[in-house]
Coordinates of C-alpha atoms and ligand atoms in Angstrom, one line a residue:
Chain A
M1 CA 115.9 -62.1 50.8
S2 CA 118.8 -63.7 52.7
K3 CA 119.9 -61.0 54.9
K4 CA 116.9 -58.5 54.8
A5 CA 114.3 -58.9 57.7
F6 CA 110.9 -60.8 56.4
R7 CA 108.1 -58.4 55.9
P8 CA 104.9 -60.6 56.0
D9 CA 102.8 -58.2 54.1
V10 CA 105.3 -57.7 51.1
D11 CA 107.3 -61.0 51.0
A12 CA 105.9 -64.4 50.7
P13 CA 107.3 -67.3 51.9
E14 CA 109.1 -70.0 49.8
W15 CA 106.7 -73.1 49.6
K16 CA 108.4 -76.2 50.6
G17 CA 105.2 -78.2 51.1
G18 CA 103.6 -80.5 48.7
H19 CA 101.8 -80.5 45.4
S20 CA 98.7 -81.9 44.4
P21 CA 97.6 -82.7 40.7
Y22 CA 95.8 -80.2 38.8
D23 CA 94.4 -80.2 35.5
I24 CA 94.0 -76.4 34.5
I25 CA 92.5 -77.0 31.0
K26 CA 89.9 -79.3 32.3
E27 CA 89.1 -76.9 34.8
G28 CA 88.8 -74.1 32.5
S29 CA 86.5 -76.2 30.2
I30 CA 84.2 -77.1 32.8
A31 CA 84.1 -73.4 34.1
I32 CA 82.9 -72.1 30.8
A33 CA 80.2 -74.7 30.3
V34 CA 79.1 -74.0 34.0
V35 CA 78.9 -70.0 33.1
L36 CA 77.3 -70.9 30.1
I37 CA 74.4 -72.9 31.2
L38 CA 73.7 -70.3 34.3
T39 CA 73.7 -68.0 31.7
L40 CA 71.4 -69.9 29.9
I41 CA 68.9 -70.4 32.9
L42 CA 69.2 -66.7 33.9
A43 CA 68.6 -65.2 30.5
V44 CA 65.5 -67.7 30.2
V45 CA 64.0 -66.8 33.6
F46 CA 64.7 -63.2 33.8
G47 CA 65.3 -61.9 30.0
S48 CA 66.6 -58.4 29.6
P49 CA 64.7 -54.8 29.5
D50 CA 64.3 -53.0 26.2
D51 CA 62.0 -49.9 26.9
P52 CA 61.7 -48.0 23.6
A53 CA 63.6 -44.9 23.2
I54 CA 61.7 -41.6 23.8
T55 CA 61.4 -39.7 20.4
L56 CA 61.0 -35.9 20.1
K57 CA 57.6 -37.0 18.6
S58 CA 56.5 -39.1 21.4
W59 CA 57.3 -36.7 23.9
S60 CA 55.4 -33.6 22.3
T61 CA 52.7 -36.1 21.3
T62 CA 52.3 -37.4 25.3
A63 CA 53.3 -34.0 26.7
P64 CA 53.0 -30.9 24.4
V65 CA 53.1 -28.3 27.0
D66 CA 56.2 -29.5 28.6
F67 CA 57.5 -29.7 25.0
A68 CA 56.7 -26.5 24.0
T69 CA 57.7 -25.0 27.4
T70 CA 61.4 -26.7 26.6
A71 CA 61.5 -25.3 23.3
L72 CA 61.0 -21.8 24.6
S73 CA 63.7 -22.2 27.2
E74 CA 66.0 -23.3 24.2
L75 CA 65.1 -20.1 22.4
N76 CA 65.3 -17.9 25.2
G77 CA 68.5 -19.5 26.7
T78 CA 67.2 -20.6 30.1
S79 CA 67.4 -24.4 29.5
G80 CA 69.9 -26.7 31.3
T81 CA 72.0 -27.0 27.9
A82 CA 71.8 -23.4 27.1
T83 CA 73.2 -22.5 30.6
Y84 CA 75.6 -25.6 30.7
G85 CA 78.7 -24.2 30.0
A86 CA 81.6 -26.4 28.7
P87 CA 81.8 -28.5 26.6
Y88 CA 78.3 -27.1 25.0
N89 CA 78.8 -23.3 25.0
S90 CA 81.0 -20.6 26.7
Q91 CA 79.8 -19.3 29.7
N92 CA 81.3 -17.6 33.0
S93 CA 83.1 -20.3 34.6
S94 CA 80.6 -20.6 37.3
A95 CA 78.2 -22.4 35.0
S96 CA 80.5 -25.3 35.2
Q97 CA 81.1 -27.8 37.8
Q98 CA 84.6 -27.4 39.5
L99 CA 86.7 -29.3 42.1
G100 CA 87.7 -26.8 44.7
P101 CA 90.0 -24.3 42.7
L102 CA 90.0 -26.8 39.8
K103 CA 87.7 -25.6 36.9
L104 CA 88.5 -28.7 34.6
E105 CA 85.6 -28.4 32.5
Y106 CA 85.8 -24.7 32.2
W107 CA 89.8 -24.7 31.2
I108 CA 89.2 -27.7 28.7
G109 CA 86.5 -25.5 27.1
V110 CA 83.8 -25.8 24.4
H111 CA 84.4 -28.7 22.4
I112 CA 80.7 -29.7 21.3
P113 CA 79.5 -25.9 20.4
I114 CA 75.5 -25.6 20.7
N115 CA 73.7 -22.7 20.4
T116 CA 70.3 -24.0 21.5
A117 CA 68.3 -21.2 19.9
K118 CA 69.8 -21.6 16.5
V119 CA 70.3 -25.5 16.5
F120 CA 67.2 -26.6 18.3
V121 CA 64.8 -24.3 17.4
I122 CA 65.6 -21.6 14.2
N123 CA 67.5 -23.8 11.9
P124 CA 65.0 -26.8 12.0
L125 CA 61.9 -24.3 11.6
K126 CA 64.2 -23.0 8.7
A127 CA 64.0 -26.8 7.1
L128 CA 60.3 -26.7 7.0
P129 CA 59.0 -26.5 3.4
G130 CA 56.2 -24.4 1.9
Q131 CA 55.7 -22.1 5.3
P132 CA 55.5 -18.6 3.9
A133 CA 54.1 -17.2 7.0
L134 CA 57.0 -19.0 9.2
D135 CA 59.6 -17.8 6.9
K136 CA 58.7 -14.4 7.1
D137 CA 58.4 -14.4 10.7
L138 CA 61.8 -16.3 11.3
A139 CA 63.3 -13.6 9.2
V140 CA 61.6 -10.8 11.2
F141 CA 63.1 -12.5 14.2
Q142 CA 66.3 -13.0 13.2
N143 CA 66.6 -9.2 11.7
A144 CA 65.3 -7.8 14.9
S145 CA 67.4 -6.2 17.3
A146 CA 68.8 -7.7 20.4
S147 CA 66.3 -5.7 22.7
A148 CA 63.3 -6.3 20.6
K149 CA 64.0 -10.0 20.6
T150 CA 64.3 -9.8 24.3
A151 CA 61.1 -8.0 24.8
W152 CA 59.2 -10.5 22.5
L153 CA 60.8 -13.4 24.6
N154 CA 59.8 -11.8 28.0
N155 CA 56.3 -11.0 27.2
Y156 CA 55.8 -14.6 25.9
T157 CA 57.6 -16.3 28.7
K158 CA 55.7 -14.5 31.3
A159 CA 52.5 -15.6 29.7
A160 CA 53.7 -19.2 28.9
A161 CA 53.3 -20.0 32.7
N162 CA 49.7 -20.4 31.9
M163 CA 50.3 -22.2 28.6
K164 CA 47.8 -24.7 27.3
F165 CA 47.5 -27.1 24.4
L166 CA 44.1 -26.9 22.8
N167 CA 42.6 -27.9 19.5
N168 CA 46.1 -29.3 18.5
Q169 CA 47.7 -25.7 18.8
V170 CA 49.8 -24.2 21.6
V171 CA 47.9 -21.3 23.0
V172 CA 49.5 -18.6 25.3
N173 CA 47.8 -15.2 25.8
A174 CA 50.4 -13.3 25.2
S175 CA 50.5 -9.5 23.8
D176 CA 53.4 -8.0 22.0
A177 CA 55.4 -11.4 21.5
G178 CA 56.3 -10.8 17.8
P179 CA 57.1 -14.0 16.0
V180 CA 57.5 -16.0 18.9
P181 CA 54.2 -17.5 19.3
L182 CA 54.2 -18.9 16.0
M183 CA 57.8 -20.2 16.0
I184 CA 57.0 -22.2 19.2
N185 CA 53.8 -23.4 18.0
D186 CA 55.4 -24.5 14.5
L187 CA 58.2 -26.2 16.2
T188 CA 55.7 -28.1 18.4
Q189 CA 53.7 -29.1 15.2
M190 CA 56.9 -30.2 13.6
A191 CA 58.0 -32.4 16.7
R192 CA 54.4 -34.1 16.8
S193 CA 55.0 -35.0 13.1
G194 CA 58.5 -36.7 13.7
A195 CA 60.2 -34.1 11.4
L196 CA 62.2 -32.7 14.2
D197 CA 63.6 -35.8 15.1
E198 CA 64.9 -36.1 11.7
A199 CA 66.0 -32.5 11.4
L200 CA 68.1 -32.7 14.5
L201 CA 69.6 -35.9 13.3
T202 CA 70.4 -35.0 9.7
G203 CA 71.1 -31.4 10.1
D204 CA 74.8 -31.9 8.9
S205 CA 75.1 -35.5 7.2
F206 CA 73.1 -38.3 5.9
Y207 CA 75.2 -41.0 7.7
T208 CA 75.0 -40.1 11.4
T209 CA 75.4 -41.7 14.5
D210 CA 75.8 -38.7 17.1
Y211 CA 72.6 -38.1 19.1
T212 CA 73.9 -35.3 21.3
D213 CA 71.7 -32.5 20.1
S214 CA 68.1 -34.6 20.4
L215 CA 69.5 -36.2 23.6
L216 CA 70.2 -32.8 25.2
F217 CA 66.9 -31.2 24.0
I218 CA 65.1 -34.3 25.5
S219 CA 67.0 -34.3 28.8
D220 CA 66.1 -30.3 29.1
G221 CA 62.3 -31.1 29.6
S222 CA 60.6 -32.9 32.5
Y223 CA 59.2 -35.9 30.6
L224 CA 62.2 -37.9 30.6
G225 CA 62.8 -37.6 34.1
Q226 CA 59.2 -38.3 35.1
V227 CA 59.5 -41.7 32.9
A228 CA 62.7 -42.3 34.6
Q229 CA 61.2 -41.4 38.2
A230 CA 58.5 -44.0 37.5
D231 CA 61.0 -46.5 36.8
H232 CA 63.0 -45.9 39.8
L233 CA 66.0 -44.8 38.0
T234 CA 67.0 -41.2 39.5
G235 CA 70.1 -40.7 41.3
S236 CA 68.4 -40.2 44.9
Q237 CA 66.8 -43.5 44.1
W238 CA 70.3 -45.0 43.7
G239 CA 69.4 -45.3 40.0
M240 CA 72.7 -46.1 38.7
M241 CA 72.0 -49.7 40.2
N242 CA 68.7 -50.3 38.5
E243 CA 67.6 -50.6 34.7
T244 CA 64.1 -50.1 33.6
G245 CA 61.7 -52.7 35.2
S246 CA 63.6 -54.5 37.8
W247 CA 66.5 -55.6 36.1
P248 CA 70.1 -54.9 37.9
G249 CA 71.9 -52.1 36.5
Q250 CA 75.5 -51.5 37.3
A251 CA 75.3 -53.0 40.7
W252 CA 79.1 -52.6 41.0
L253 CA 78.7 -48.7 41.1
W254 CA 77.1 -49.2 44.4
L255 CA 79.8 -47.3 46.2
Y256 CA 79.8 -44.6 43.5
T257 CA 76.0 -44.0 43.7
F258 CA 76.1 -44.2 47.6
W259 CA 78.0 -40.6 47.7
Y260 CA 75.0 -39.0 45.8
Q261 CA 73.0 -40.0 48.9
V262 CA 75.2 -38.0 51.3
S263 CA 76.0 -34.6 52.1
P264 CA 77.4 -32.4 50.6
M265 CA 77.2 -33.9 47.3
N266 CA 73.5 -34.6 47.4
S267 CA 72.8 -31.0 47.0
S268 CA 76.1 -29.6 45.7
S269 CA 76.2 -28.0 42.3
N270 CA 79.5 -29.6 42.0
G271 CA 78.2 -33.0 43.3
D272 CA 79.1 -35.2 39.8
V273 CA 82.8 -34.0 40.0
E274 CA 83.0 -34.1 43.6
V275 CA 81.7 -38.0 43.5
L276 CA 84.2 -38.9 40.7
A277 CA 87.1 -37.5 42.7
I278 CA 86.4 -39.3 45.7
M279 CA 86.2 -42.6 43.6
L280 CA 89.3 -41.8 42.1
L281 CA 91.0 -41.2 45.1
L282 CA 89.5 -44.5 46.7
T283 CA 90.7 -46.2 43.3
V284 CA 94.3 -45.2 43.1
G285 CA 94.3 -46.2 47.2
L286 CA 93.3 -49.5 46.5
T287 CA 95.5 -50.0 43.4
L288 CA 98.5 -48.9 45.3
M289 CA 97.5 -51.0 48.5
P290 CA 100.5 -53.2 48.0
F291 CA 102.8 -50.0 48.9
I292 CA 101.1 -48.4 51.8
P293 CA 102.2 -49.4 55.1
G294 CA 99.5 -50.0 57.7
L295 CA 96.8 -50.3 55.1
R296 CA 98.4 -53.4 53.5
S297 CA 98.6 -55.1 56.9
I298 CA 94.9 -55.0 57.1
P299 CA 94.5 -58.5 55.2
R300 CA 96.9 -60.2 57.7
K301 CA 95.4 -58.5 60.9
S302 CA 91.8 -59.3 59.8
K303 CA 92.6 -62.9 59.9
V304 CA 90.1 -63.5 56.8
Y305 CA 92.9 -65.4 55.2
R306 CA 92.7 -68.2 57.9
I307 CA 89.2 -69.3 56.4
I308 CA 90.5 -69.3 53.1
W309 CA 93.5 -71.5 53.9
R310 CA 92.4 -73.3 56.9
E311 CA 93.3 -76.7 55.6
H312 CA 96.8 -75.5 55.4
Y313 CA 96.9 -74.0 58.7
Q314 CA 95.1 -77.1 60.4
N315 CA 97.8 -79.2 58.7
Q316 CA 100.3 -77.0 60.0
T317 CA 99.4 -77.4 63.7
K318 CA 99.1 -81.0 63.1
D319 CA 102.9 -81.3 62.1
Chain B
M1 CA 127.4 -67.6 11.5
S2 CA 128.9 -67.9 14.9
T3 CA 126.8 -69.0 17.7
S4 CA 127.4 -65.7 19.5
E5 CA 126.0 -64.2 16.3
I6 CA 122.8 -66.3 16.7
D7 CA 122.7 -65.4 20.4
R8 CA 122.7 -61.7 19.7
Q9 CA 119.6 -62.2 17.3
W10 CA 116.3 -60.5 18.4
T11 CA 114.4 -63.4 17.6
T12 CA 116.8 -65.6 19.6
R13 CA 116.6 -63.3 22.8
L14 CA 113.0 -63.0 22.8
R15 CA 112.9 -66.5 22.7
K16 CA 115.2 -66.9 25.5
R17 CA 113.7 -64.3 27.6
T18 CA 110.1 -65.4 27.3
F19 CA 110.8 -69.3 27.8
G20 CA 113.4 -68.7 30.5
K21 CA 110.5 -66.8 32.3
L22 CA 107.8 -69.0 31.3
P23 CA 108.7 -72.4 30.5
P24 CA 105.9 -74.6 29.3
E25 CA 105.4 -76.4 32.5
K26 CA 104.6 -73.1 34.3
M27 CA 102.5 -71.9 31.7
L28 CA 100.2 -75.1 31.7
P29 CA 101.1 -76.7 34.9
D30 CA 99.7 -80.2 35.8
T31 CA 100.0 -79.8 39.5
Q32 CA 99.4 -76.8 42.2
P33 CA 100.9 -76.2 45.6
S34 CA 98.6 -78.0 48.1
Y35 CA 97.6 -74.8 49.7
V36 CA 95.5 -73.9 46.5
S37 CA 92.6 -75.9 47.7
S38 CA 89.9 -73.2 48.5
W39 CA 86.8 -72.4 46.8
I40 CA 88.2 -68.7 46.6
Y41 CA 90.3 -69.7 43.7
V42 CA 87.2 -70.5 41.5
F43 CA 86.3 -67.0 41.0
G44 CA 89.5 -66.0 38.8
V45 CA 88.5 -69.0 36.7
A46 CA 84.8 -67.9 36.8
T47 CA 85.8 -64.3 35.7
I48 CA 87.7 -65.3 32.7
S49 CA 85.0 -68.0 31.7
S50 CA 82.2 -65.4 32.0
L51 CA 84.4 -62.9 30.0
V52 CA 84.4 -65.7 27.1
V53 CA 80.5 -66.0 27.1
V54 CA 80.1 -62.2 27.2
I55 CA 82.5 -61.9 24.1
A56 CA 80.9 -64.7 22.5
T57 CA 77.2 -63.4 22.9
G58 CA 78.7 -59.6 21.9
C59 CA 79.9 -61.4 18.7
V60 CA 76.5 -62.7 17.9
L61 CA 74.8 -59.5 18.5
A62 CA 77.9 -57.7 16.3
I63 CA 77.0 -60.5 13.4
F64 CA 73.5 -59.0 13.1
G65 CA 74.1 -55.4 14.0
P66 CA 73.0 -53.0 16.5
A67 CA 69.1 -52.7 15.6
W68 CA 68.5 -56.5 15.2
W69 CA 67.8 -57.5 18.8
H70 CA 65.2 -54.8 19.1
T71 CA 62.9 -56.5 16.6
S72 CA 64.1 -60.3 16.8
N73 CA 63.1 -62.6 19.4
V74 CA 66.1 -64.5 19.0
G75 CA 68.1 -61.5 19.3
H76 CA 66.3 -60.4 22.5
F77 CA 67.4 -63.7 23.8
V78 CA 71.2 -63.3 22.7
N79 CA 71.0 -59.6 24.3
S80 CA 69.6 -61.6 27.8
M81 CA 72.5 -63.7 27.6
H82 CA 74.8 -61.0 27.2
L83 CA 73.5 -59.1 30.0
W84 CA 73.7 -61.9 32.4
S85 CA 77.0 -63.1 31.5
V86 CA 78.1 -59.6 32.3
E87 CA 76.4 -59.7 35.8
I88 CA 78.1 -63.1 36.4
F89 CA 81.4 -61.6 35.2
F90 CA 81.1 -58.7 37.6
F91 CA 79.9 -60.9 40.3
S92 CA 82.8 -63.2 40.0
M93 CA 85.3 -60.2 39.6
V94 CA 84.3 -58.6 42.9
I95 CA 84.6 -61.7 44.7
H96 CA 87.9 -62.6 43.1
L97 CA 89.2 -58.8 44.2
W98 CA 88.3 -59.3 47.7
G99 CA 89.6 -62.6 47.9
K100 CA 93.0 -61.6 46.4
Y101 CA 92.8 -58.7 48.9
F102 CA 92.2 -60.8 52.0
M103 CA 94.9 -63.0 51.0
A104 CA 97.5 -60.2 50.2
A105 CA 98.0 -61.8 47.0
W106 CA 100.5 -59.0 46.1
R107 CA 103.4 -60.4 48.3
G108 CA 106.1 -62.1 47.0
G109 CA 106.6 -59.9 43.9
R110 CA 102.9 -59.9 42.6
A111 CA 102.4 -56.1 43.0
L112 CA 102.0 -56.0 39.3
T113 CA 99.3 -58.7 39.1
W114 CA 97.3 -56.7 41.5
I115 CA 97.7 -53.4 39.6
T116 CA 96.8 -54.9 36.3
G117 CA 93.8 -56.6 38.3
M118 CA 92.7 -53.2 39.4
V119 CA 93.3 -51.9 35.8
L120 CA 91.2 -54.7 34.4
F121 CA 88.2 -53.7 37.0
L122 CA 88.2 -50.2 36.0
C123 CA 88.2 -51.0 32.0
S124 CA 85.4 -53.4 32.9
I125 CA 83.5 -50.5 34.4
V126 CA 84.2 -48.4 31.2
T127 CA 83.3 -51.1 29.0
A128 CA 80.0 -51.7 30.8
L129 CA 79.1 -48.0 30.8
T130 CA 79.7 -47.7 26.9
G131 CA 77.6 -51.1 26.5
Y132 CA 74.6 -49.5 28.5
V133 CA 74.5 -46.2 26.4
S134 CA 74.9 -48.5 23.1
Q135 CA 71.6 -50.3 23.7
S136 CA 69.8 -47.8 21.8
N137 CA 66.7 -47.8 24.0
F138 CA 65.2 -45.8 26.9
D139 CA 67.8 -47.0 29.4
S140 CA 70.8 -45.8 26.9
Q141 CA 68.9 -42.3 26.6
W142 CA 68.6 -42.1 30.7
I143 CA 71.8 -43.4 31.6
S144 CA 73.8 -41.3 28.8
T145 CA 72.2 -38.1 29.9
Q146 CA 72.7 -38.9 33.6
A147 CA 76.3 -39.9 33.6
K148 CA 77.5 -37.1 31.1
D149 CA 77.7 -34.5 33.9
A150 CA 80.1 -36.5 35.7
I151 CA 82.3 -37.0 32.7
N152 CA 81.9 -33.4 31.6
G153 CA 82.7 -32.3 35.1
S154 CA 86.2 -33.9 34.5
G155 CA 86.7 -32.1 31.3
G156 CA 86.8 -35.5 29.5
G157 CA 83.4 -34.8 28.2
A158 CA 85.1 -32.8 25.4
F159 CA 86.7 -35.9 24.1
F160 CA 84.7 -39.0 25.4
N161 CA 81.1 -38.1 24.5
L162 CA 78.4 -40.3 25.9
L163 CA 75.7 -39.2 23.9
N164 CA 77.6 -39.8 20.7
G165 CA 76.1 -43.2 19.9
G166 CA 78.8 -44.1 17.1
Q167 CA 81.5 -43.1 19.5
M168 CA 80.3 -45.1 22.3
L169 CA 79.6 -48.3 20.0
M170 CA 82.9 -48.1 18.7
W171 CA 84.5 -48.0 22.5
H172 CA 82.3 -50.8 23.2
I173 CA 82.8 -53.2 20.6
V174 CA 86.3 -52.4 19.5
L175 CA 88.6 -50.4 21.8
M176 CA 87.6 -51.7 25.2
P177 CA 87.4 -55.5 24.5
L178 CA 90.7 -55.1 22.7
I179 CA 92.0 -53.6 25.9
L180 CA 90.6 -56.0 28.0
V181 CA 91.7 -59.2 26.4
L182 CA 95.1 -58.0 26.2
L183 CA 95.2 -57.1 29.9
V184 CA 93.5 -60.4 30.8
G185 CA 96.5 -62.0 28.9
V186 CA 99.2 -60.1 30.9
H187 CA 97.4 -60.5 34.4
V188 CA 97.4 -64.4 33.6
V189 CA 100.8 -64.8 32.5
L190 CA 102.2 -62.9 35.2
V191 CA 100.1 -65.2 37.7
R192 CA 101.8 -68.2 35.8
I193 CA 105.1 -66.5 36.1
K194 CA 104.9 -66.2 39.7
G195 CA 103.1 -69.1 40.8
V196 CA 100.0 -68.9 43.3
V197 CA 100.8 -66.7 46.2
P198 CA 101.5 -69.1 49.4
P199 CA 99.7 -68.5 52.8
I200 CA 100.8 -65.8 55.0
E201 CA 103.7 -66.5 57.3
E202 CA 102.6 -66.7 60.5
N203 CA 105.5 -67.9 62.3
A204 CA 108.2 -65.5 61.0
G205 CA 109.1 -62.7 63.2
A206 CA 106.7 -60.2 62.5
V207 CA 108.5 -57.5 61.0
Q208 CA 106.8 -55.0 58.7
Ligands
LIG401 C1 88.8 -59.2 33.8 C2 89.1 -59.5 35.2 C3 89.9 -60.7 35.6 C4 90.2 -61.7 35.3 C5 89.7 -62.4 34.1 C6 91.0 -62.4 36.5 C7 91.5 -63.7 36.1 C8 92.6 -64.1 37.1 C9 92.8 -65.6 37.2 C10 92.3 -66.7 36.4 C11 93.9 -65.5 38.1 C12 94.6 -67.0 38.7 C13 93.5 -67.9 39.5 C14 93.3 -67.1 40.8 O1 94.2 -67.3 41.7 O2 92.0 -67.1 41.1 C15 94.0 -64.5 38.7 C16 94.9 -64.2 39.6 C17 95.0 -62.9 40.6 N1 94.2 -61.8 40.2 FE1 92.9 -61.7 38.9 N2 91.4 -61.3 37.4 C18 90.7 -60.3 37.0 C19 90.6 -59.4 37.7 C20 91.4 -59.1 38.9 C21 91.1 -57.8 40.0 C22 90.1 -56.8 40.0 C23 92.1 -58.0 40.8 C24 92.2 -57.2 42.2 C25 92.7 -56.0 42.2 C26 92.9 -59.3 40.5 C27 94.1 -59.8 41.3 C28 94.6 -60.8 40.9 C29 95.7 -61.2 42.0 C30 96.6 -60.7 43.0 C31 96.1 -62.5 41.4 C32 97.3 -63.6 42.0 C33 96.8 -64.5 42.8 C34 97.8 -65.3 43.5 O3 98.8 -65.3 43.2 O4 97.1 -66.3 44.3 N3 92.5 -59.8 39.5 N4 93.2 -63.6 38.1

């Protein structure tokens, strides 16, 4: 540093002043004790939330019409998951979120393939034992031509706008809907018995820790969102920062969730990836702050450091 | 063996480099420069301390397995402690971050300390997210199905699946804590090597 000019935002002066005694181990021990006591107090006073998970059983029992309508959307390929695109299924690129010209999601492609009609509806129904009528209808459905399937599904979907749940049965006044009414009704019964939870989870293996199928199915319905709304957890309610009840959530994401409140991200179909990109950019900026002329002078110019080191500067003026 | 042969040994070279840069009196100092007398310095230590409590309470939850705390009152209390020590951890870390920012604490060759700090901040966010989705309750259902769209939008969802409970729990209790603890080690050793940054020089000819 001998000849080069001193840069106050990059270089630090050499300390020629005094030192005071400092017991790092004692300070650390006290700090741990204080945090532990504070944690105990907060845990006693506020506790923590633990609302039980929603199951396909609880959902279809509480809101059978919402369940059956969602099941239909999985079967006719109109649900959120069915039309998602990568990583769940191949759709044209417009189904995926993109960042300007970057179609990251689409380019990386399908890695968790899910055919909703098969995985959420047909395969679980096939697993039901001792249902000759259902087995026959499933065979009819699977062997039917594409146009026949489309016609049945369209007829049923139109009538399903007035779907009711009466005497424990899904009631839709559809004519010419082929095997669809039985399939939707039986899947609803299966869900209400709890068997669908099992089937989606243990479809491929006994040991399982992957809830992708069940969670996607549940999140395609309106029920999950209604429960969340009642607990003020949705995006437009700054939901990321809350947990159920009045517990704090990820409060450190306040800036992240802020961007969801402003245009164009609050209405853009690419909102998620746009917000992610903004935050990445800001984070990289903050990380490289020591190397960015101008920005790195803000701390010095703001003079906040004078409060932090006020004793030091007071002593300096005394000298 | 000649001394030069000993000098060339890997072990000798590692020892000389390590203790040359970080002699014991720097690693565990008994004095500090007198400008280190502000409340702001408490928050780095508070962040480490709360991380200790976070890990300790997490270990208790791990002993009994992921389903325990839903059915046991003691378990639920340990979970509350885990949650609140995490809140203290983030609170301290954010104040620490902005404190270091307004002290321009990257000066004097401390940029790497700042950068490891920022990486710690990001890794902490990932750790917390994987924790929230590992709760196996309504919150984890809602948070995972909501947050998946951002991860999927970046293309990362193909490899990092918030809906895969096993993967998230592994990240939360193995990978991320390992990374955090290693990085905190590096961060603190860097601080010890360089010493605490002196106050901003006001009298030197202000050249940027
Ligand atoms: C797990 C998170 C973190 C832990 C446990 C931690 C811990 C510490 C400790 C114990 C110190 C020394 C005491 C002090 O000066 O306060 C320190 C110093 C420092 N930290 Fe962190 N820190 C963390 C995150 C961060 C973050 C997010 C930043 C900012 C981006 C950061 C930037 C710094 C800097 C620049 C120093 C050097 C300060 C100086 O020389 O005065 N740290 N950290």
